[in-house]
Structure formats: C-alpha cells, structure tokens
CSV table of C-alpha atoms in Angstrom, one decimal:
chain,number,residue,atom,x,y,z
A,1,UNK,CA,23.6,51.0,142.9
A,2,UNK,CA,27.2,52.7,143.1
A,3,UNK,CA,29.1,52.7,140.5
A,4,UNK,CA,33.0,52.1,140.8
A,5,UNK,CA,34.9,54.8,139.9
A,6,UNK,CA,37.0,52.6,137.4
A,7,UNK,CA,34.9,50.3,135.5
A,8,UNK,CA,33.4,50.7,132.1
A,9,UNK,CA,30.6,48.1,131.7
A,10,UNK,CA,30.5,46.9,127.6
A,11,UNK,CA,27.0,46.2,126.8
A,12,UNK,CA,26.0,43.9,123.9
A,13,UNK,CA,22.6,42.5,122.9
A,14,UNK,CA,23.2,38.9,121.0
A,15,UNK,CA,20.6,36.7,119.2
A,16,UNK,CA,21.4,33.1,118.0
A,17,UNK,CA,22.7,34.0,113.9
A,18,UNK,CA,24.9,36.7,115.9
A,19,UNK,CA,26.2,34.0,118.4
A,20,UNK,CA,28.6,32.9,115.9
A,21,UNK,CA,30.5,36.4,116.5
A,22,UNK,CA,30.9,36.6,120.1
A,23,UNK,CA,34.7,35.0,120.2
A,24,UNK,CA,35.9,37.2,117.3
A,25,UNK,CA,33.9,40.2,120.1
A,26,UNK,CA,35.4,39.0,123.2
A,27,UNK,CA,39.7,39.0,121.3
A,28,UNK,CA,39.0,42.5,120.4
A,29,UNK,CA,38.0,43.6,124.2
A,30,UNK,CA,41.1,41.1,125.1
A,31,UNK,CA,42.9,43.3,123.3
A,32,UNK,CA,41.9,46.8,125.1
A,33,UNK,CA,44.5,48.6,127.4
A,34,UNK,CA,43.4,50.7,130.2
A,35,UNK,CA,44.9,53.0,132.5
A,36,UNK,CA,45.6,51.9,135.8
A,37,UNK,CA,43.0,51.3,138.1
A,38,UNK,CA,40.6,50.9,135.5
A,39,UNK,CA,38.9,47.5,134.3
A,40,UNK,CA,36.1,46.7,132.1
A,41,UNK,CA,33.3,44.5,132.4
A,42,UNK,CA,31.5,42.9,129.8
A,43,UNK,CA,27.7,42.7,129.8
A,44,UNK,CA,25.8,40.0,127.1
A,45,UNK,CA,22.2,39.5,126.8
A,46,UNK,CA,20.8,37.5,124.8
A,47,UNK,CA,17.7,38.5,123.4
A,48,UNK,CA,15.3,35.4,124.1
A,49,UNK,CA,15.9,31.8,126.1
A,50,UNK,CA,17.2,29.7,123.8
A,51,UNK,CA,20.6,27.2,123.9
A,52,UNK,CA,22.6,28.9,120.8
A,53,UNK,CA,24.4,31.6,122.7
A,54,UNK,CA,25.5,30.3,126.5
A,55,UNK,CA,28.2,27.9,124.6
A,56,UNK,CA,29.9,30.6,123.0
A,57,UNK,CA,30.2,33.1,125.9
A,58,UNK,CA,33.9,33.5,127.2
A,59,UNK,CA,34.6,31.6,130.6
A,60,UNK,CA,36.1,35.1,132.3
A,61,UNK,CA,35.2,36.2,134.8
A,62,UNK,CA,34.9,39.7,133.3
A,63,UNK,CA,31.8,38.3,131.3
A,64,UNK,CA,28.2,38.1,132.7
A,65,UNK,CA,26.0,36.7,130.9
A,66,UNK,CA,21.9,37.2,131.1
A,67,UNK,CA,18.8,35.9,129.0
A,68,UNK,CA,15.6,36.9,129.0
A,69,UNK,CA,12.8,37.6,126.7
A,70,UNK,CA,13.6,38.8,123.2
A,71,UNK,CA,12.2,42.3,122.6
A,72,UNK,CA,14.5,43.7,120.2
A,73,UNK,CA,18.2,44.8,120.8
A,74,UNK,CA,17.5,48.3,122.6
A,75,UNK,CA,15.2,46.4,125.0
A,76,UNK,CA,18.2,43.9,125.8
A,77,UNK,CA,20.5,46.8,125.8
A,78,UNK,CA,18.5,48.5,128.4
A,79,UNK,CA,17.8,45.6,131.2
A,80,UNK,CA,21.8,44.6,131.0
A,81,UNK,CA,21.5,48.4,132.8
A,82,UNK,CA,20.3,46.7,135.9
A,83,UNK,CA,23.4,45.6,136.3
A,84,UNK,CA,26.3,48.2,135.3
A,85,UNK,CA,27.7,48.8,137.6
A,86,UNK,CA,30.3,51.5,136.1
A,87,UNK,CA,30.7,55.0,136.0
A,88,UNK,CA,30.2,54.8,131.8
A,89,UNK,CA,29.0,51.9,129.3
A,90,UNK,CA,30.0,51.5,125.5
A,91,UNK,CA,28.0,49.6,123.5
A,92,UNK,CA,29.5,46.8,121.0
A,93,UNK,CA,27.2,44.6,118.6
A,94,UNK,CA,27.9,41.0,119.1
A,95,UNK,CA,28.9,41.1,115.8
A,96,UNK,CA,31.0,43.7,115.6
A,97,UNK,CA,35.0,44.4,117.0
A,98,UNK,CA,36.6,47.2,119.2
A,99,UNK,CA,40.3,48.5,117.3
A,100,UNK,CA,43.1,48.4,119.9
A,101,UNK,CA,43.2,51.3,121.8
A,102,UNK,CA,39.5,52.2,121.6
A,103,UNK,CA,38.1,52.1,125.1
A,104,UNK,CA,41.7,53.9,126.5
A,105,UNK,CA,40.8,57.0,123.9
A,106,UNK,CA,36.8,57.5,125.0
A,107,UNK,CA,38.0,57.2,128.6
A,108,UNK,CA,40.4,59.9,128.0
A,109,UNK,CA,38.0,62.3,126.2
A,110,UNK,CA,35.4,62.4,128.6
A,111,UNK,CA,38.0,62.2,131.8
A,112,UNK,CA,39.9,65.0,130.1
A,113,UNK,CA,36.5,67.4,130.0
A,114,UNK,CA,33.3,66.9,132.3
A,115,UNK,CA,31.4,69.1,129.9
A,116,UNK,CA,31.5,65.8,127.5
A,117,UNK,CA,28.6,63.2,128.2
A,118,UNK,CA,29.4,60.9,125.2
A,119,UNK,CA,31.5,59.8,122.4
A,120,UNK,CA,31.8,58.3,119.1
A,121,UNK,CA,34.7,57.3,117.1
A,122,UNK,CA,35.5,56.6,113.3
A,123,UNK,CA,33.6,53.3,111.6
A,124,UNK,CA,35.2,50.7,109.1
A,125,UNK,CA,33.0,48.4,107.7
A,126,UNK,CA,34.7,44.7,108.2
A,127,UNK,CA,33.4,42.8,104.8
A,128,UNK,CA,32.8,38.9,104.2
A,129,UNK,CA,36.6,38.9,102.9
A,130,UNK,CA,37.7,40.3,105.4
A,131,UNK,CA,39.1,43.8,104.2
A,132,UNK,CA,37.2,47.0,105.5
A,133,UNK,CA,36.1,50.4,103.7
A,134,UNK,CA,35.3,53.5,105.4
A,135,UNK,CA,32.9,56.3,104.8
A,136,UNK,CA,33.2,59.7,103.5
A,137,UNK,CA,31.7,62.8,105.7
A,138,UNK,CA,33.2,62.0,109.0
A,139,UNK,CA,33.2,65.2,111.7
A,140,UNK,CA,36.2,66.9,112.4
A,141,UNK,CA,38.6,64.9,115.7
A,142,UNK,CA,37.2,67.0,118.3
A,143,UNK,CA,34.0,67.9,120.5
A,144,UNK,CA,30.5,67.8,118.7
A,145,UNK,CA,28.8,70.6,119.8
A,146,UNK,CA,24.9,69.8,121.5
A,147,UNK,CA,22.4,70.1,118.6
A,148,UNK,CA,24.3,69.4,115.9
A,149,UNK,CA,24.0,65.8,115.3
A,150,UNK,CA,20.3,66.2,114.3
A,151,UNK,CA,20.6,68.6,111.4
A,152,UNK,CA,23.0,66.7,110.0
A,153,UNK,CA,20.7,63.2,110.3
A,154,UNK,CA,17.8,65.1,108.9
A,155,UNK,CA,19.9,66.3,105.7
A,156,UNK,CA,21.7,63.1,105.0
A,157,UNK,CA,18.7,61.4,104.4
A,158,UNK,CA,18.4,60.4,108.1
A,159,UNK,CA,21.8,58.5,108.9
A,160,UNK,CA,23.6,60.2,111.3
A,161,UNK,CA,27.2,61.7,110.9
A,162,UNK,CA,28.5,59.7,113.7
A,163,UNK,CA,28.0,55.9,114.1
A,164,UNK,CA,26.0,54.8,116.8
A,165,UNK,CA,27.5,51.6,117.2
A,166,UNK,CA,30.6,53.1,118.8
A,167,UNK,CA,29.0,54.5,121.3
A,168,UNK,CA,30.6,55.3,125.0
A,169,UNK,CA,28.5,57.5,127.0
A,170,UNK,CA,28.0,58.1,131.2
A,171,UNK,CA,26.2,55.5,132.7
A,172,UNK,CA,24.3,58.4,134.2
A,173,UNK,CA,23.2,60.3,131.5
A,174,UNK,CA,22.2,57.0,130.2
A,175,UNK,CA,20.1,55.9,132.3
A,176,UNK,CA,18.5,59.5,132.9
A,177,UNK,CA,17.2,59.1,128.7
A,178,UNK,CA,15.7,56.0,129.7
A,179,UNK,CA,18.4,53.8,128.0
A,180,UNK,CA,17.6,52.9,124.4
A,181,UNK,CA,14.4,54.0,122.7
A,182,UNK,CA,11.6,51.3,122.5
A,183,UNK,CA,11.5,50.9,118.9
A,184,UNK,CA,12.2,47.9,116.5
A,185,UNK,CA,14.8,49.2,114.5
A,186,UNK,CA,17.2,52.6,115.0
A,187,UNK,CA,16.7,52.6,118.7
A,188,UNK,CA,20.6,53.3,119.0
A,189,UNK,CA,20.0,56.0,116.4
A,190,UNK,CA,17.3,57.1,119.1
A,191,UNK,CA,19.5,57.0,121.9
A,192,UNK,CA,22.1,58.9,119.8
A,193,UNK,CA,19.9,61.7,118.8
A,194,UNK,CA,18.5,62.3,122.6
A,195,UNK,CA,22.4,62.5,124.0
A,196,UNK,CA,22.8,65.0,121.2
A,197,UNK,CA,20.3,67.1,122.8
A,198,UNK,CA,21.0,67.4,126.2
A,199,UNK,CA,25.2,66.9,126.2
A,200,UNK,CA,28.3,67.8,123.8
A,201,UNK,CA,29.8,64.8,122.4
A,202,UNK,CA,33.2,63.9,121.1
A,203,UNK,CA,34.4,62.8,118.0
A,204,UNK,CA,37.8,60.2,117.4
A,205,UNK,CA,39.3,59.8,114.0
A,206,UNK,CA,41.2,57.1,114.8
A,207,UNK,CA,38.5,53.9,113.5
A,208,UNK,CA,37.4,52.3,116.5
A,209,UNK,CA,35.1,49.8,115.2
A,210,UNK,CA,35.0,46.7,112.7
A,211,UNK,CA,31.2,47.0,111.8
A,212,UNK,CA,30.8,43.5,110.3
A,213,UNK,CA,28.9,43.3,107.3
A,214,UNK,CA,26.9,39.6,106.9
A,215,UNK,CA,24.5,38.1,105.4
A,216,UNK,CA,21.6,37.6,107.8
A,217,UNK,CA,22.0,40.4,110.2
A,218,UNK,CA,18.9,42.5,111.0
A,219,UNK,CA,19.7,45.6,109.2
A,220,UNK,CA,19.9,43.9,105.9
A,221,UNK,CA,16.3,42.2,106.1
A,222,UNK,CA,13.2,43.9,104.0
A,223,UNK,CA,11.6,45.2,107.4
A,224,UNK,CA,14.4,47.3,108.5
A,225,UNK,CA,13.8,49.3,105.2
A,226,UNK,CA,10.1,49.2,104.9
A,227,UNK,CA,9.2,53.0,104.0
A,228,UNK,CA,5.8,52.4,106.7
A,229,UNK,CA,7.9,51.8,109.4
A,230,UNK,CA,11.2,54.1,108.5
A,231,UNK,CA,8.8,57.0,108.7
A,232,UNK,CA,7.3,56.2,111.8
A,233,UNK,CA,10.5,55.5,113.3
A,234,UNK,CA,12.2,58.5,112.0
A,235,UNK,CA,9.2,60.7,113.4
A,236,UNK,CA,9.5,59.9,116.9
A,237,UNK,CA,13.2,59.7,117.2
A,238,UNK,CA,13.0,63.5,115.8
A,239,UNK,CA,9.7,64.1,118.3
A,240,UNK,CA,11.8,63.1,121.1
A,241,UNK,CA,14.9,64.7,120.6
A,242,UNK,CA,12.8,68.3,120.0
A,243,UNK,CA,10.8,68.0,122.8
A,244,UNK,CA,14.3,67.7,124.8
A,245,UNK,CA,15.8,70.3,123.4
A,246,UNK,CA,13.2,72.4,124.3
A,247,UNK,CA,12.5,71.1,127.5
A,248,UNK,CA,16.2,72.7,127.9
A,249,UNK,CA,17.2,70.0,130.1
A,250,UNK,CA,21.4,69.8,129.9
A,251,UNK,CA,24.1,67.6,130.9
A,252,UNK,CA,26.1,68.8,132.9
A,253,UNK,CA,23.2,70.8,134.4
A,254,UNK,CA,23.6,74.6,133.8
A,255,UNK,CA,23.5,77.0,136.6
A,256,UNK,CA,19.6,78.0,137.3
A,257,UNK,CA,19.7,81.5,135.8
A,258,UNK,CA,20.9,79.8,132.8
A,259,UNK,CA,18.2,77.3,132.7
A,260,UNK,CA,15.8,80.4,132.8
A,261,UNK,CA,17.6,82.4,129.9
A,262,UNK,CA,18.9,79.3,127.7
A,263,UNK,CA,15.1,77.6,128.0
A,264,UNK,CA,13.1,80.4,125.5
A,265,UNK,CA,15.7,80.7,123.7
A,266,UNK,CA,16.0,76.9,122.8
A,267,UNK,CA,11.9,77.0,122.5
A,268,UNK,CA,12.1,80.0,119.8
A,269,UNK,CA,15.2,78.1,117.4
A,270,UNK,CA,13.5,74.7,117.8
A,271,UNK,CA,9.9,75.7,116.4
A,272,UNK,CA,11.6,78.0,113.7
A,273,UNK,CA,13.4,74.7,112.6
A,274,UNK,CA,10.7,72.5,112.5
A,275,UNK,CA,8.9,71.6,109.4
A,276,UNK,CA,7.8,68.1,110.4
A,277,UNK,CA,8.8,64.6,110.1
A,278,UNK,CA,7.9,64.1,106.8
A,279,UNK,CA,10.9,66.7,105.3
C-alpha cells in the first residue's frame, strides 16, 4: 500500500456507551489546521456489529467508517491499519478531543527531525462539568530520548510520564511493532513502551488532548484495576519492551557497525537493570 506523502490517518476504536462522543470528536478534528498539501483522514472502528455507532459517524467524506468483531480497542486500533493509508497515524479515543493546533505541532516535530519516530503532547483531563485539570510531572518541551520512558513507568507505579492517548507516530514504525499489543487493557501503554525502545520521541507542552472523564468508560470498571490482571499485563508490556531493547533493533536504523557496537552494549545495561516484573 503507498502511503501519500501528506495524509495523517486519525485512528479511533468506538464501542456503543462511547458512541455518544463521536460529534464532540469529529468538531475538534474540524477544528485542526494543516499546512498545505497536507489532509487528514479519519479512521472509526467500531469494536463489534451492532446499530449504536453508524448514526452518529460524520457524513464527510474524510470519515471511513468500519465494524467488525469486538476484540478490545488495540485489536480495533490495529485492523483500521489495513487501511492507512498515510505516512503517520495519531490515535484519538472516541471519547476524547484534539486542542486546536494539535495535529499541525506533531507534524512539525517529526518533519522538522527524522531521528523522531513519535510524539506525545500535554494531557488535560475534560470533567463531567466541563472544566479540565492537568497533571503534575510532565517532561520537559523537547525530544525524549530512546529508553527513557520505561524507567520512568516502572518508578511511578507503572503510569507512564507521557500519555498514550496523544499519540502521533510513523505509520511505518507502527506497523513494524505489530500495531497495538494484544492485551485487554494498557495495550496503548504497550505500544508506547515498544516505540520507546526502538525510536526518540518528542514531547509538546502545549495540552493537546481533552481526556474525557465519564462514568462508564472502560478504565473506570473493577477489571481494568484487578491486581491478577495489572500484573500480568504489566509483565509482558515490560518483557517486550526489554527484549527490544536488547534485540538493538532502532528506528531510524543505525549504520551496521553501529548495530554491532550498540547491540552488547544495550544487552549488558538491560540485564543490569532488570529485577523482574514484580518490582
């Protein structure tokens, strides 16, 4: 599949509570200005076949819209990448809303340095009254260096100093992790955590998400906080992003003397670092 130069293919996975959210979605990406000869196209998949979502998706003809057997957000996530057909893809919860600008300053990052495979940005959470509150410990405006993000989870009581959620990363590198991991909860903290690995990232101050808060949505039920199930997840998302790093795999791809020199040297800092999952 090529992949026009000037596209950036928005991915969201929607289920019928979240349905509710996808006009309040679609104004915010109304709102988004790009530089010229750029577009973006917006990718929805609903997670199952029901009849909840299809009347709420925008008639533009920006907006496709797919369906197909619920396996959790990351699998939804990850078959919408059949058809991006963009050179990157930024993720955005049907629940959720891009601030103005947002797309135009993750295209400039990453345009502006090919050492850079993805991005974050600042995180508000939008409440039930509408105000927002944001979160102490952000990163400094700048590049995140490759490794760092994974110290940081593992110290802060596994929540990650960037918000996955905001998420704009090469459609390439993507798709070379295997898209999100297959996991039914923090498979975007997954995904996060493996780009960490393998590619610098970049870091906006400005807030470029409204992260709704509701009642309902999936990260406030019991299961996403069973303790069971948190430490399995948390084991493997850790397992995999390890095993990259010392695979010594890297995006861009160093030079192949590098590989060679870079490769027992990541091997040597990984295993004096690891203590386990359970830490």
């Amino acid at each position: 599949m090529s992949a026009p130069r000037g596209r950036i293919v928005v991915v969201t996975a929607v289920h019928g509570p979240s349905a509710r959210f996808l006009p309040d979605a679609y104004a915010s990406l109304r709102e988004q200005r790009l530089p010229e000869g750029w577009e973006w196209h917006w990718l929805i998949r609903e997670d199952g076949v029901g009849d909840e979502v299809a009347p709420l998706v925008p008639d533009d003809a920006r907006v496709t819209f797919q369906q197909g057997r619920a396996g959790g957000p990351g699998v939804a996530r990850t078959m919408a990448l059949a058809h991006a057909d963009g050179a990157y893809v930024k993720v955005l919860d049907a629940d959720d809303q891009l601030t103005p600008g947002a797309l135009a300053r993750d295209l400039a990052a990453l345009e502006a340095d090919s050492t850079l495979g993805w991005a974050t940005s600042r995180a508000l959470d939008l409440l039930p009254d509408g105000t927002t509150a944001g979160f102490p410990g952000d990163p400094a405006h700048g590049p995140i260096e490759r490794g760092t993000v994974l110290p940081r989870w593992k110290a802060n009581g596994y929540r990650a100093p960037v918000h996955p959620a905001t998420l704009f990363v090469r459609r390439d590198l993507l798709v070379g992790l295997g898209g999100w991991m297959a996991l039914p909860a923090s498979e975007d903290t997954g995904l996060l955590l493996a780009l960490d690995a393998v590619a610098r990232g970049w870091f906006t101050s400005a807030a470029g998400l409204l992260y709704r808060k509701w009642e309902g949505q999936v990260t406030g039920r019991p299961a996403h906080t069973d303790a069971v199930e948190r430490d399995a997840r948390t084991a493997v998302v850790e397992a995999r992003a390890r095993a990259l790093s010392r695979f010594g795999w890297r995006c861009p791809a160093p030079a192949a003397g590098a590989v060679e020199a870079t490769a027992g040297a990541g091997d040597t800092a990984a295993g004096a670092g690891h203590t386990g999952a359970a830490d």
